[in-house]
CSV table of N, CA, C and O in Angstrom, one decimal:
chain,number,residue,atom,x,y,z
S,1,GLU,N,0.5,-1.3,0.3
S,1,GLU,CA,0.1,-0.1,0.2
S,1,GLU,C,0.8,1.4,0.3
S,1,GLU,O,2.0,1.5,0.7
S,2,TYR,N,0.6,2.0,-1.2
S,2,TYR,CA,1.6,3.3,-1.1
S,2,TYR,C,0.5,4.6,-0.5
S,2,TYR,O,-0.7,4.8,-1.5
S,3,GLY,N,1.1,5.3,-0.1
S,3,GLY,CA,0.3,6.4,0.1
S,3,GLY,C,0.1,8.1,-0.7
S,3,GLY,O,1.6,7.9,-1.9
S,4,ALA,N,0.0,9.2,-0.3
S,4,ALA,CA,-0.5,10.1,-1.4
S,4,ALA,C,1.5,11.0,-1.6
S,4,ALA,O,1.9,11.1,-2.9
S,5,ASN,N,2.1,10.8,-1.0
S,5,ASN,CA,3.6,11.2,-0.7
S,5,ASN,C,4.7,10.4,-0.8
S,5,ASN,O,5.7,10.6,-0.5
S,6,THR,N,4.4,8.7,-1.7
S,6,THR,CA,5.2,7.9,-1.5
S,6,THR,C,6.3,7.7,-2.8
S,6,THR,O,5.7,8.3,-3.7
S,7,THR,N,7.4,7.5,-2.4
S,7,THR,CA,8.2,7.5,-4.0
S,7,THR,C,8.6,5.7,-4.4
S,7,THR,O,9.6,5.4,-3.6
S,8,ILE,N,8.3,5.7,-5.8
S,8,ILE,CA,8.2,4.6,-5.8
S,8,ILE,C,9.8,4.0,-7.4
S,8,ILE,O,10.0,4.9,-7.8
S,9,THR,N,10.5,3.1,-6.6
S,9,THR,CA,11.7,3.1,-7.5
S,9,THR,C,11.8,1.8,-8.3
S,9,THR,O,12.8,2.1,-9.1
S,10,SER,N,11.1,1.1,-7.5
S,10,SER,CA,11.0,-0.3,-8.7
S,10,SER,C,9.6,-0.9,-8.3
S,10,SER,O,9.2,-0.8,-7.2
S,11,TRP,N,9.2,-1.9,-9.0
S,11,TRP,CA,8.2,-3.0,-8.7
S,11,TRP,C,8.4,-4.4,-8.0
S,11,TRP,O,9.6,-4.7,-8.5
S,12,PRO,N,8.3,-4.7,-7.1
S,12,PRO,CA,8.0,-5.8,-6.5
S,12,PRO,C,8.2,-7.7,-7.5
S,12,PRO,O,7.3,-7.2,-8.4
S,13,SER,N,9.3,-7.9,-7.4
S,13,SER,CA,9.1,-9.1,-8.0
S,13,SER,C,8.3,-10.1,-8.6
S,13,SER,O,8.0,-10.3,-9.2
S,14,SER,N,7.7,-9.8,-6.9
S,14,SER,CA,6.2,-10.8,-7.4
S,14,SER,C,5.0,-10.5,-8.3
S,14,SER,O,4.3,-11.1,-8.6
S,15,LEU,N,5.1,-9.1,-8.6
S,15,LEU,CA,4.3,-8.6,-9.5
S,15,LEU,C,4.4,-9.6,-11.1
S,15,LEU,O,4.2,-9.1,-11.8
S,16,TYR,N,5.4,-9.2,-11.1
S,16,TYR,CA,6.2,-9.9,-12.5
S,16,TYR,C,5.6,-11.4,-13.0
S,16,TYR,O,6.0,-11.7,-13.6
S,17,LEU,N,5.4,-12.0,-11.9
S,17,LEU,CA,5.2,-13.5,-11.6
S,17,LEU,C,3.6,-13.4,-12.0
S,17,LEU,O,2.9,-14.6,-12.4
S,18,ARG,N,2.4,-12.5,-11.3
S,18,ARG,CA,1.1,-12.9,-10.8
S,18,ARG,C,0.3,-11.6,-11.7
S,18,ARG,O,-0.9,-11.8,-11.6
S,19,GLY,N,1.2,-10.5,-11.2
S,19,GLY,CA,0.3,-9.1,-11.3
S,19,GLY,C,-0.7,-9.1,-10.5
S,19,GLY,O,0.0,-9.5,-9.2
S,20,LEU,N,-1.4,-8.6,-11.1
S,20,LEU,CA,-2.8,-8.0,-9.7
S,20,LEU,C,-4.3,-8.3,-10.7
S,20,LEU,O,-4.3,-7.2,-11.3
S,21,PRO,N,-4.3,-9.5,-10.3
S,21,PRO,CA,-5.7,-9.9,-11.4
S,21,PRO,C,-7.1,-9.3,-11.2
S,21,PRO,O,-7.8,-9.4,-12.2
S,22,ASN,N,-7.1,-8.4,-10.0
S,22,ASN,CA,-8.6,-7.5,-9.8
S,22,ASN,C,-8.2,-6.2,-9.6
S,22,ASN,O,-9.0,-5.6,-9.4
S,23,LEU,N,-7.1,-5.7,-10.2
S,23,LEU,CA,-6.8,-4.4,-10.4
S,23,LEU,C,-7.8,-4.1,-11.6
S,23,LEU,O,-8.1,-4.2,-13.0
S,24,THR,N,-8.3,-2.8,-11.6
S,24,THR,CA,-9.4,-2.1,-12.0
S,24,THR,C,-8.6,-0.8,-12.4
S,24,THR,O,-8.7,-0.1,-14.2
S,25,ILE,N,-8.1,0.2,-11.6
S,25,ILE,CA,-7.5,1.5,-12.0
S,25,ILE,C,-6.0,1.3,-11.2
S,25,ILE,O,-5.9,1.4,-10.3
S,26,PHE,N,-5.5,1.8,-12.1
S,26,PHE,CA,-3.7,2.1,-11.9
S,26,PHE,C,-3.6,3.1,-12.0
S,26,PHE,O,-3.7,3.4,-13.3
S,27,SER,N,-3.0,4.1,-11.1
S,27,SER,CA,-2.4,5.4,-11.4
S,27,SER,C,-1.3,5.6,-11.1
S,27,SER,O,-1.3,5.2,-9.8
S,28,ILE,N,-0.2,6.4,-11.5
S,28,ILE,CA,1.0,6.8,-10.9
S,28,ILE,C,1.0,8.3,-11.6
S,28,ILE,O,1.6,8.2,-12.6
S,29,LEU,N,1.3,9.1,-11.0
S,29,LEU,CA,0.7,10.5,-10.7
S,29,LEU,C,1.9,11.4,-10.3
S,29,LEU,O,2.1,11.3,-9.3
S,30,LEU,N,2.7,11.8,-10.5
S,30,LEU,CA,3.5,13.5,-10.3
S,30,LEU,C,4.5,12.1,-9.3
S,30,LEU,O,5.0,13.0,-8.2
S,31,GLN,N,4.9,11.4,-9.8
S,31,GLN,CA,5.8,10.5,-9.5
S,31,GLN,C,7.1,11.4,-9.9
S,31,GLN,O,7.6,11.9,-10.8
S,32,SER,N,8.2,11.9,-8.5
S,32,SER,CA,9.3,12.6,-8.8
S,32,SER,C,10.3,11.6,-9.4
S,32,SER,O,11.4,12.3,-9.7
S,33,VAL,N,10.6,10.5,-8.9
S,33,VAL,CA,12.0,10.0,-9.9
S,33,VAL,C,11.0,8.8,-10.7
S,33,VAL,O,9.7,8.1,-10.5
S,34,PRO,N,11.7,8.7,-11.9
S,34,PRO,CA,11.5,7.8,-12.9
S,34,PRO,C,10.9,6.4,-12.5
S,34,PRO,O,12.3,6.1,-11.7
S,35,ILE,N,10.4,5.7,-13.2
S,35,ILE,CA,9.8,4.5,-13.1
S,35,ILE,C,9.9,3.7,-14.1
S,35,ILE,O,9.1,4.2,-14.5
S,36,PRO,N,10.2,2.3,-14.0
S,36,PRO,CA,10.2,1.7,-15.3
S,36,PRO,C,8.5,1.4,-15.4
S,36,PRO,O,7.8,1.5,-14.7
S,37,PHE,N,8.4,0.9,-16.9
S,37,PHE,CA,7.1,0.4,-17.3
S,37,PHE,C,6.4,-0.4,-16.6
S,37,PHE,O,7.3,-1.0,-16.7
S,38,PRO,N,5.2,-0.4,-15.7
S,38,PRO,CA,4.7,-1.6,-15.6
S,38,PRO,C,4.8,-2.5,-16.4
S,38,PRO,O,3.2,-2.9,-16.3
S,39,GLU,N,5.9,-3.7,-16.8
S,39,GLU,CA,5.1,-4.7,-17.6
S,39,GLU,C,4.0,-5.5,-17.3
S,39,GLU,O,3.5,-6.0,-17.7
S,40,TRP,N,4.2,-5.9,-15.8
S,40,TRP,CA,3.1,-6.7,-15.1
S,40,TRP,C,2.0,-6.6,-15.5
S,40,TRP,O,1.2,-7.0,-14.8
S,41,ILE,N,1.6,-5.0,-15.8
S,41,ILE,CA,0.4,-4.9,-15.8
S,41,ILE,C,-0.7,-5.5,-16.8
S,41,ILE,O,-1.3,-5.9,-16.4
S,42,SER,N,0.3,-5.9,-17.8
S,42,SER,CA,-0.4,-7.3,-19.0
S,42,SER,C,-1.0,-8.1,-17.9
S,42,SER,O,-1.8,-8.9,-18.8
S,43,PHE,N,-0.6,-8.3,-16.8
S,43,PHE,CA,-1.4,-9.6,-16.1
S,43,PHE,C,-2.3,-9.4,-15.1
S,43,PHE,O,-2.9,-10.0,-14.5
S,44,SER,N,-3.2,-8.1,-15.7
S,44,SER,CA,-4.2,-7.4,-15.0
S,44,SER,C,-5.5,-7.4,-16.3
S,44,SER,O,-5.5,-6.4,-16.5
S,45,PRO,N,-6.1,-8.7,-15.9
S,45,PRO,CA,-7.3,-8.6,-16.9
S,45,PRO,C,-8.5,-8.0,-16.3
S,45,PRO,O,-9.1,-7.2,-18.0
S,46,LEU,N,-8.7,-7.4,-15.5
S,46,LEU,CA,-9.6,-6.0,-15.2
S,46,LEU,C,-9.0,-4.5,-15.6
S,46,LEU,O,-10.6,-4.1,-15.2
S,47,LEU,N,-8.0,-4.4,-15.8
S,47,LEU,CA,-7.9,-3.4,-15.6
S,47,LEU,C,-8.7,-2.2,-16.7
S,47,LEU,O,-8.4,-2.6,-18.2
S,48,SER,N,-9.3,-1.1,-16.0
S,48,SER,CA,-10.1,-0.3,-17.1
S,48,SER,C,-9.2,1.0,-17.7
S,48,SER,O,-9.5,1.6,-18.3
S,49,GLU,N,-8.2,1.6,-16.4
S,49,GLU,CA,-7.9,2.7,-16.7
S,49,GLU,C,-6.3,2.2,-16.1
S,49,GLU,O,-6.0,1.5,-15.3
S,50,LEU,N,-5.9,3.1,-16.8
S,50,LEU,CA,-4.0,2.7,-16.6
S,50,LEU,C,-3.8,4.3,-16.6
S,50,LEU,O,-3.7,5.1,-18.0
S,51,ARG,N,-3.2,5.3,-15.7
S,51,ARG,CA,-2.4,6.6,-15.9
S,51,ARG,C,-1.2,6.4,-15.2
S,51,ARG,O,-0.7,5.9,-14.0
S,52,LEU,N,-0.2,7.2,-16.2
S,52,LEU,CA,1.3,7.1,-16.0
S,52,LEU,C,2.1,8.3,-16.3
S,52,LEU,O,1.6,9.0,-17.1
S,53,THR,N,2.5,8.6,-15.7
S,53,THR,CA,3.9,9.8,-15.8
S,53,THR,C,5.5,9.3,-15.5
S,53,THR,O,5.1,8.7,-14.3
S,54,ASN,N,6.3,10.1,-15.7
S,54,ASN,CA,7.0,9.6,-15.3
S,54,ASN,C,7.8,8.5,-15.1
S,54,ASN,O,8.5,7.9,-14.5
S,55,VAL,N,7.1,7.8,-16.4
S,55,VAL,CA,8.0,6.4,-16.2
S,55,VAL,C,9.1,5.9,-17.3
S,55,VAL,O,8.7,6.7,-18.7
S,56,THR,N,9.8,4.9,-17.9
S,56,THR,CA,10.8,5.0,-18.4
S,56,THR,C,10.8,3.3,-19.2
S,56,THR,O,9.4,2.8,-18.9
S,57,GLY,N,11.6,3.4,-20.0
S,57,GLY,CA,11.4,1.9,-20.6
S,57,GLY,C,10.5,1.9,-22.1
S,57,GLY,O,10.6,3.3,-22.5
S,58,THR,N,10.1,1.2,-22.5
S,58,THR,CA,9.2,1.1,-23.7
S,58,THR,C,7.7,0.8,-22.9
S,58,THR,O,7.5,0.0,-21.7
S,59,ILE,N,6.7,1.4,-24.1
S,59,ILE,CA,5.3,0.7,-24.0
S,59,ILE,C,5.3,-1.0,-24.7
S,59,ILE,O,5.5,-1.0,-25.9
S,60,PRO,N,4.8,-1.7,-24.0
S,60,PRO,CA,4.9,-3.1,-23.9
S,60,PRO,C,4.0,-3.5,-25.4
S,60,PRO,O,3.1,-3.3,-24.9
S,61,LYS,N,4.3,-4.5,-26.1
S,61,LYS,CA,3.5,-5.2,-26.8
S,61,LYS,C,2.1,-5.6,-26.2
S,61,LYS,O,1.3,-5.6,-26.4
S,62,GLU,N,2.5,-6.2,-24.7
S,62,GLU,CA,1.7,-7.1,-24.0
S,62,GLU,C,0.7,-6.8,-24.1
S,62,GLU,O,-0.2,-6.9,-23.2
S,63,ILE,N,0.8,-5.0,-23.8
S,63,ILE,CA,-0.8,-4.1,-23.2
S,63,ILE,C,-2.0,-4.2,-23.9
S,63,ILE,O,-2.4,-4.5,-23.3
S,64,ARG,N,-1.7,-5.4,-25.1
S,64,ARG,CA,-2.6,-5.5,-26.1
S,64,ARG,C,-3.6,-6.8,-24.8
S,64,ARG,O,-4.8,-6.8,-25.3
S,65,MET,N,-2.8,-7.0,-24.0
S,65,MET,CA,-3.8,-8.4,-23.3
S,65,MET,C,-4.6,-7.5,-22.2
S,65,MET,O,-5.5,-8.4,-21.3
S,66,ASN,N,-4.4,-6.5,-22.1
S,66,ASN,CA,-5.7,-5.3,-20.9
S,66,ASN,C,-6.9,-5.5,-21.8
S,66,ASN,O,-6.9,-4.2,-22.1
S,67,SER,N,-7.5,-6.1,-22.5
S,67,SER,CA,-9.1,-6.3,-23.6
S,67,SER,C,-9.7,-5.3,-22.9
S,67,SER,O,-10.7,-4.7,-23.5
S,68,ASN,N,-10.1,-5.3,-21.3
S,68,ASN,CA,-10.9,-3.9,-20.9
S,68,ASN,C,-10.6,-2.8,-20.6
S,68,ASN,O,-11.1,-2.1,-20.2
S,69,LEU,N,-9.1,-2.6,-21.3
S,69,LEU,CA,-8.6,-1.2,-21.1
S,69,LEU,C,-9.7,0.0,-21.8
S,69,LEU,O,-9.6,-0.2,-22.7
S,70,GLN,N,-10.2,0.6,-21.0
S,70,GLN,CA,-11.2,2.1,-21.7
S,70,GLN,C,-9.9,3.3,-21.7
S,70,GLN,O,-10.6,4.3,-22.7
S,71,THR,N,-9.3,3.5,-20.9
S,71,THR,CA,-8.2,5.1,-20.7
S,71,THR,C,-7.1,4.7,-20.4
S,71,THR,O,-6.7,3.6,-19.5
S,72,PHE,N,-6.1,5.3,-21.3
S,72,PHE,CA,-5.1,4.9,-21.1
S,72,PHE,C,-4.1,6.6,-21.4
S,72,PHE,O,-4.7,7.0,-22.4
S,73,LEU,N,-3.6,6.8,-20.3
S,73,LEU,CA,-3.0,8.0,-20.1
S,73,LEU,C,-1.4,7.9,-19.7
S,73,LEU,O,-1.6,7.3,-18.8
S,74,MET,N,-1.0,8.6,-20.6
S,74,MET,CA,0.7,8.8,-20.1
S,74,MET,C,0.7,10.3,-20.3
S,74,MET,O,0.9,10.3,-21.7
S,75,ALA,N,2.1,10.6,-19.5
S,75,ALA,CA,2.5,12.0,-20.0
S,75,ALA,C,4.1,12.2,-19.2
S,75,ALA,O,3.9,11.9,-18.0
S,76,ASP,N,4.0,13.7,-19.9
S,76,ASP,CA,5.9,13.3,-19.1
S,76,ASP,C,6.5,12.9,-18.6
S,76,ASP,O,7.0,12.3,-17.1
S,77,SER,N,7.1,11.5,-19.9
S,77,SER,CA,7.5,10.4,-18.7
S,77,SER,C,9.0,10.6,-20.1
S,77,SER,O,8.7,10.8,-21.2
S,78,PRO,N,10.0,9.8,-19.4
S,78,PRO,CA,11.0,10.1,-20.5
S,78,PRO,C,11.1,8.3,-21.4
S,78,PRO,O,12.2,7.9,-21.6
S,79,ILE,N,9.9,8.1,-21.6
S,79,ILE,CA,9.4,6.3,-22.6
S,79,ILE,C,10.1,7.1,-24.1
S,79,ILE,O,10.3,7.3,-24.2
S,80,VAL,N,10.9,5.8,-24.6
S,80,VAL,CA,11.6,5.5,-25.4
S,80,VAL,C,10.7,4.3,-26.5
S,80,VAL,O,9.8,3.9,-25.9
S,81,GLY,N,11.3,4.4,-27.8
S,81,GLY,CA,10.9,3.7,-28.7
S,81,GLY,C,9.5,3.9,-29.6
S,81,GLY,O,9.3,5.2,-29.4
S,82,THR,N,8.6,3.1,-30.1
S,82,THR,CA,7.7,3.5,-31.2
S,82,THR,C,6.6,3.1,-30.3
S,82,THR,O,6.4,2.5,-29.2
S,83,LEU,N,5.0,4.2,-30.6
S,83,LEU,CA,3.8,3.2,-29.9
S,83,LEU,C,3.5,1.9,-30.6
S,83,LEU,O,3.3,2.1,-32.0
S,84,PRO,N,3.0,0.9,-30.0
S,84,PRO,CA,3.2,0.0,-30.3
S,84,PRO,C,2.0,-0.6,-31.2
S,84,PRO,O,0.8,-0.1,-30.6
S,85,SER,N,1.5,-0.7,-32.3
S,85,SER,CA,0.3,-1.6,-32.8
S,85,SER,C,-0.3,-2.0,-31.8
S,85,SER,O,-1.6,-2.0,-32.5
S,86,GLU,N,-0.1,-2.8,-31.7
S,86,GLU,CA,-0.6,-3.5,-30.5
S,86,GLU,C,-2.1,-2.7,-29.5
S,86,GLU,O,-2.9,-3.8,-29.1
S,87,ILE,N,-1.8,-1.8,-29.4
S,87,ILE,CA,-2.7,-0.8,-28.9
S,87,ILE,C,-4.0,-0.9,-29.5
S,87,ILE,O,-5.1,-1.0,-29.0
S,88,ALA,N,-4.3,-1.2,-30.6
S,88,ALA,CA,-5.5,-1.1,-31.6
S,88,ALA,C,-6.1,-2.5,-31.1
S,88,ALA,O,-7.4,-2.1,-31.5
S,89,ASP,N,-5.4,-3.0,-30.0
S,89,ASP,CA,-6.5,-4.8,-29.9
S,89,ASP,C,-7.1,-4.3,-28.6
S,89,ASP,O,-7.3,-5.3,-28.4
S,90,LEU,N,-7.0,-3.1,-28.2
S,90,LEU,CA,-8.2,-2.9,-27.2
S,90,LEU,C,-9.0,-2.2,-27.6
S,90,LEU,O,-9.5,-0.7,-27.7
S,91,VAL,N,-9.7,-3.0,-27.8
S,91,VAL,CA,-11.4,-2.7,-28.4
S,91,VAL,C,-12.4,-2.0,-27.5
S,91,VAL,O,-12.9,-1.6,-27.6
S,92,GLN,N,-11.7,-2.0,-26.1
S,92,GLN,CA,-13.1,-1.1,-25.3
S,92,GLN,C,-11.9,0.5,-25.0
S,92,GLN,O,-12.7,1.3,-24.8
S,93,LEU,N,-10.9,0.4,-25.4
S,93,LEU,CA,-10.3,1.8,-25.2
S,93,LEU,C,-10.9,3.2,-26.3
S,93,LEU,O,-11.6,3.3,-27.2
S,94,ASP,N,-11.7,3.8,-25.1
S,94,ASP,CA,-12.2,5.2,-25.7
S,94,ASP,C,-11.5,6.6,-25.2
S,94,ASP,O,-11.2,7.6,-25.7
S,95,THR,N,-10.4,6.5,-25.0
S,95,THR,CA,-9.7,7.6,-24.5
S,95,THR,C,-8.3,7.6,-24.1
S,95,THR,O,-7.2,6.3,-23.8
S,96,LEU,N,-7.4,8.1,-25.2
S,96,LEU,CA,-5.5,7.9,-25.4
S,96,LEU,C,-5.2,9.2,-25.2
S,96,LEU,O,-5.6,10.0,-26.2
S,97,LEU,N,-4.5,9.3,-24.6
S,97,LEU,CA,-3.3,10.5,-24.2
S,97,LEU,C,-2.3,10.4,-24.0
S,97,LEU,O,-1.5,9.5,-22.9
S,98,LEU,N,-1.4,11.4,-25.1
S,98,LEU,CA,-0.1,11.0,-24.8
S,98,LEU,C,1.0,12.4,-25.0
S,98,LEU,O,0.3,12.8,-26.2
S,99,GLN,N,1.1,12.5,-24.0
S,99,GLN,CA,1.4,14.4,-23.3
S,99,GLN,C,2.7,14.3,-23.2
S,99,GLN,O,3.2,13.5,-22.1
S,100,ASN,N,3.5,14.8,-24.0
S,100,ASN,CA,5.0,15.4,-23.6
S,100,ASN,C,5.9,13.7,-23.7
S,100,ASN,O,6.5,13.6,-21.8
S,101,LEU,N,5.5,13.5,-24.6
S,101,LEU,CA,6.8,12.0,-24.2
S,101,LEU,C,7.4,12.1,-25.5
S,101,LEU,O,7.5,11.9,-26.6
S,102,PRO,N,8.4,13.3,-25.8
S,102,PRO,CA,9.5,13.3,-26.6
S,102,PRO,C,10.1,12.8,-27.1
S,102,PRO,O,10.5,12.6,-28.5
S,103,HIS,N,10.1,11.3,-26.5
S,103,HIS,CA,11.2,10.4,-27.3
S,103,HIS,C,10.6,9.0,-27.4
S,103,HIS,O,11.4,8.1,-27.7
S,104,LEU,N,9.8,9.1,-27.7
S,104,LEU,CA,8.6,8.6,-28.2
S,104,LEU,C,8.1,8.6,-29.6
S,104,LEU,O,7.9,9.8,-29.9
S,105,THR,N,8.8,8.0,-30.4
S,105,THR,CA,9.7,7.7,-31.8
S,105,THR,C,8.1,7.0,-32.9
S,105,THR,O,7.5,6.4,-32.8
S,106,GLY,N,8.4,7.5,-34.1
S,106,GLY,CA,7.4,7.0,-35.2
S,106,GLY,C,6.9,7.3,-36.1
S,106,GLY,O,6.0,8.3,-35.1
S,107,ASN,N,6.0,6.5,-36.3
S,107,ASN,CA,4.6,7.3,-36.6
S,107,ASN,C,3.3,6.1,-36.1
S,107,ASN,O,3.9,5.6,-35.0
S,108,ILE,N,2.8,7.1,-35.9
S,108,ILE,CA,1.5,6.5,-35.4
S,108,ILE,C,0.6,5.9,-36.4
S,108,ILE,O,0.2,5.6,-37.6
S,109,PRO,N,0.1,4.3,-35.5
S,109,PRO,CA,0.0,3.1,-36.2
S,109,PRO,C,-1.0,3.3,-36.7
S,109,PRO,O,-2.2,4.0,-36.4
S,110,SER,N,-1.5,2.9,-37.9
S,110,SER,CA,-2.5,2.9,-38.8
S,110,SER,C,-3.6,2.4,-38.6
S,110,SER,O,-4.7,2.3,-38.5
S,111,SER,N,-3.4,1.3,-37.6
S,111,SER,CA,-3.8,0.0,-37.3
S,111,SER,C,-5.1,0.9,-36.0
S,111,SER,O,-6.1,0.4,-35.7
S,112,PHE,N,-4.7,2.2,-35.3
S,112,PHE,CA,-5.7,2.7,-34.7
S,112,PHE,C,-6.9,2.9,-35.5
S,112,PHE,O,-7.9,3.5,-34.7
S,113,ALA,N,-6.9,3.1,-36.5
S,113,ALA,CA,-8.2,3.5,-37.2
S,113,ALA,C,-9.2,2.2,-36.9
S,113,ALA,O,-10.6,2.4,-36.9
S,114,SER,N,-9.0,1.2,-36.4
S,114,SER,CA,-9.8,0.4,-35.8
S,114,SER,C,-10.2,0.3,-34.5
S,114,SER,O,-11.3,-0.6,-34.3
S,115,LEU,N,-9.7,1.2,-34.2
S,115,LEU,CA,-10.7,2.0,-32.3
S,115,LEU,C,-11.6,2.5,-32.7
S,115,LEU,O,-12.0,3.4,-32.6
S,116,SER,N,-12.7,1.5,-32.7
S,116,SER,CA,-13.9,2.3,-32.9
S,116,SER,C,-14.6,2.7,-31.7
S,116,SER,O,-15.7,3.5,-32.0
S,117,LYS,N,-14.1,2.6,-30.4
S,117,LYS,CA,-15.0,3.0,-29.2
S,117,LYS,C,-14.1,4.7,-29.0
S,117,LYS,O,-14.5,5.2,-28.2
S,118,LEU,N,-13.2,4.7,-29.7
S,118,LEU,CA,-12.4,5.8,-29.4
S,118,LEU,C,-13.2,7.0,-29.4
S,118,LEU,O,-13.1,7.8,-30.8
S,119,SER,N,-13.1,7.6,-28.7
S,119,SER,CA,-13.9,8.7,-28.6
S,119,SER,C,-13.0,10.4,-28.1
S,119,SER,O,-13.3,11.1,-28.3
S,120,GLU,N,-11.9,9.9,-27.4
S,120,GLU,CA,-11.0,11.3,-27.3
S,120,GLU,C,-9.6,10.8,-27.6
S,120,GLU,O,-8.7,9.4,-26.5
S,121,LEU,N,-8.9,11.4,-28.6
S,121,LEU,CA,-7.4,11.0,-29.1
S,121,LEU,C,-6.3,12.3,-28.8
S,121,LEU,O,-7.1,13.4,-29.4
S,122,THR,N,-5.7,12.2,-27.7
S,122,THR,CA,-4.5,13.3,-27.8
S,122,THR,C,-3.4,13.0,-27.7
S,122,THR,O,-3.2,12.2,-26.9
S,123,ILE,N,-2.8,13.6,-29.1
S,123,ILE,CA,-1.3,13.3,-29.1
S,123,ILE,C,-0.5,14.6,-29.5
S,123,ILE,O,-0.8,15.0,-30.1
S,124,THR,N,0.3,14.9,-28.2
S,124,THR,CA,0.9,16.6,-28.2
S,124,THR,C,2.5,16.6,-27.7
S,124,THR,O,2.7,15.6,-26.5
S,125,ASN,N,3.0,17.4,-28.1
S,125,ASN,CA,4.6,17.2,-27.7
S,125,ASN,C,5.4,15.8,-27.7
S,125,ASN,O,5.7,15.5,-27.0
S,126,THR,N,5.1,14.9,-28.4
S,126,THR,CA,6.2,13.7,-28.6
S,126,THR,C,6.7,13.8,-30.1
S,126,THR,O,6.8,14.4,-30.6
S,127,GLY,N,7.5,12.6,-30.5
S,127,GLY,CA,8.2,12.6,-31.2
S,127,GLY,C,7.9,12.1,-32.4
S,127,GLY,O,8.0,11.6,-33.6
S,128,LEU,N,6.3,11.5,-32.2
S,128,LEU,CA,5.6,10.6,-33.2
S,128,LEU,C,5.4,11.6,-34.7
S,128,LEU,O,4.8,13.0,-34.3
S,129,ASN,N,5.0,11.0,-35.9
S,129,ASN,CA,4.4,11.8,-36.6
S,129,ASN,C,3.9,11.0,-37.8
S,129,ASN,O,3.3,9.7,-37.4
S,130,GLY,N,3.7,11.5,-38.8
S,130,GLY,CA,2.8,10.8,-39.4
S,130,GLY,C,1.1,11.4,-39.9
S,130,GLY,O,1.1,12.9,-39.1
S,131,VAL,N,0.6,10.4,-40.8
S,131,VAL,CA,-0.7,11.3,-40.7
S,131,VAL,C,-1.8,10.3,-39.8
S,131,VAL,O,-1.9,9.3,-40.3
S,132,LEU,N,-3.2,11.2,-39.8
S,132,LEU,CA,-3.8,10.7,-39.0
S,132,LEU,C,-4.9,9.9,-40.0
S,132,LEU,O,-4.9,10.8,-41.0
S,133,ASP,N,-5.3,8.3,-39.4
S,133,ASP,CA,-6.6,7.9,-40.2
S,133,ASP,C,-7.3,8.9,-40.0
S,133,ASP,O,-8.0,9.3,-39.1
S,134,PRO,N,-8.6,9.3,-41.3
S,134,PRO,CA,-9.5,10.6,-41.4
S,134,PRO,C,-10.5,9.8,-40.4
S,134,PRO,O,-10.9,10.3,-39.7
S,135,VAL,N,-10.4,8.3,-40.0
S,135,VAL,CA,-11.7,8.2,-39.7
S,135,VAL,C,-11.5,8.5,-37.8
S,135,VAL,O,-12.1,8.6,-36.7
S,136,LEU,N,-10.0,8.8,-37.4
S,136,LEU,CA,-9.6,9.1,-35.9
S,136,LEU,C,-10.1,10.9,-35.9
S,136,LEU,O,-9.4,11.2,-34.9
S,137,CYS,N,-10.1,11.4,-36.7
S,137,CYS,CA,-10.2,13.0,-37.0
S,137,CYS,C,-12.1,13.5,-36.8
S,137,CYS,O,-12.9,12.9,-37.0
């Protein structure tokens, strides 16, 4: 259990083995010390909201395993790499916010056009480029 003024520097190794199967909302906001992207999160099948700031590493392709994810917000993070096209497998996703992620590079995957429930898409101050599919506009 972590409180409001807790600084997390790493994830317990047990999370990588079993995740948190009953977790529905996970938020790490206003974290002062960067922390690795919680790759164990893909072992949380009931997760509906994921809100992260100041995370490092890459967005894992395994995020697609969170089939109930409706909200994915990531901001103000030194995350690197590309935006995985597997995010398009999140058929319940209605909100995607990617903000202040200058080291997230590459194209916005064309597969995002298949996110039929997406009602809010915000991508600002990232290294992403390309043309959005008109379906998303």
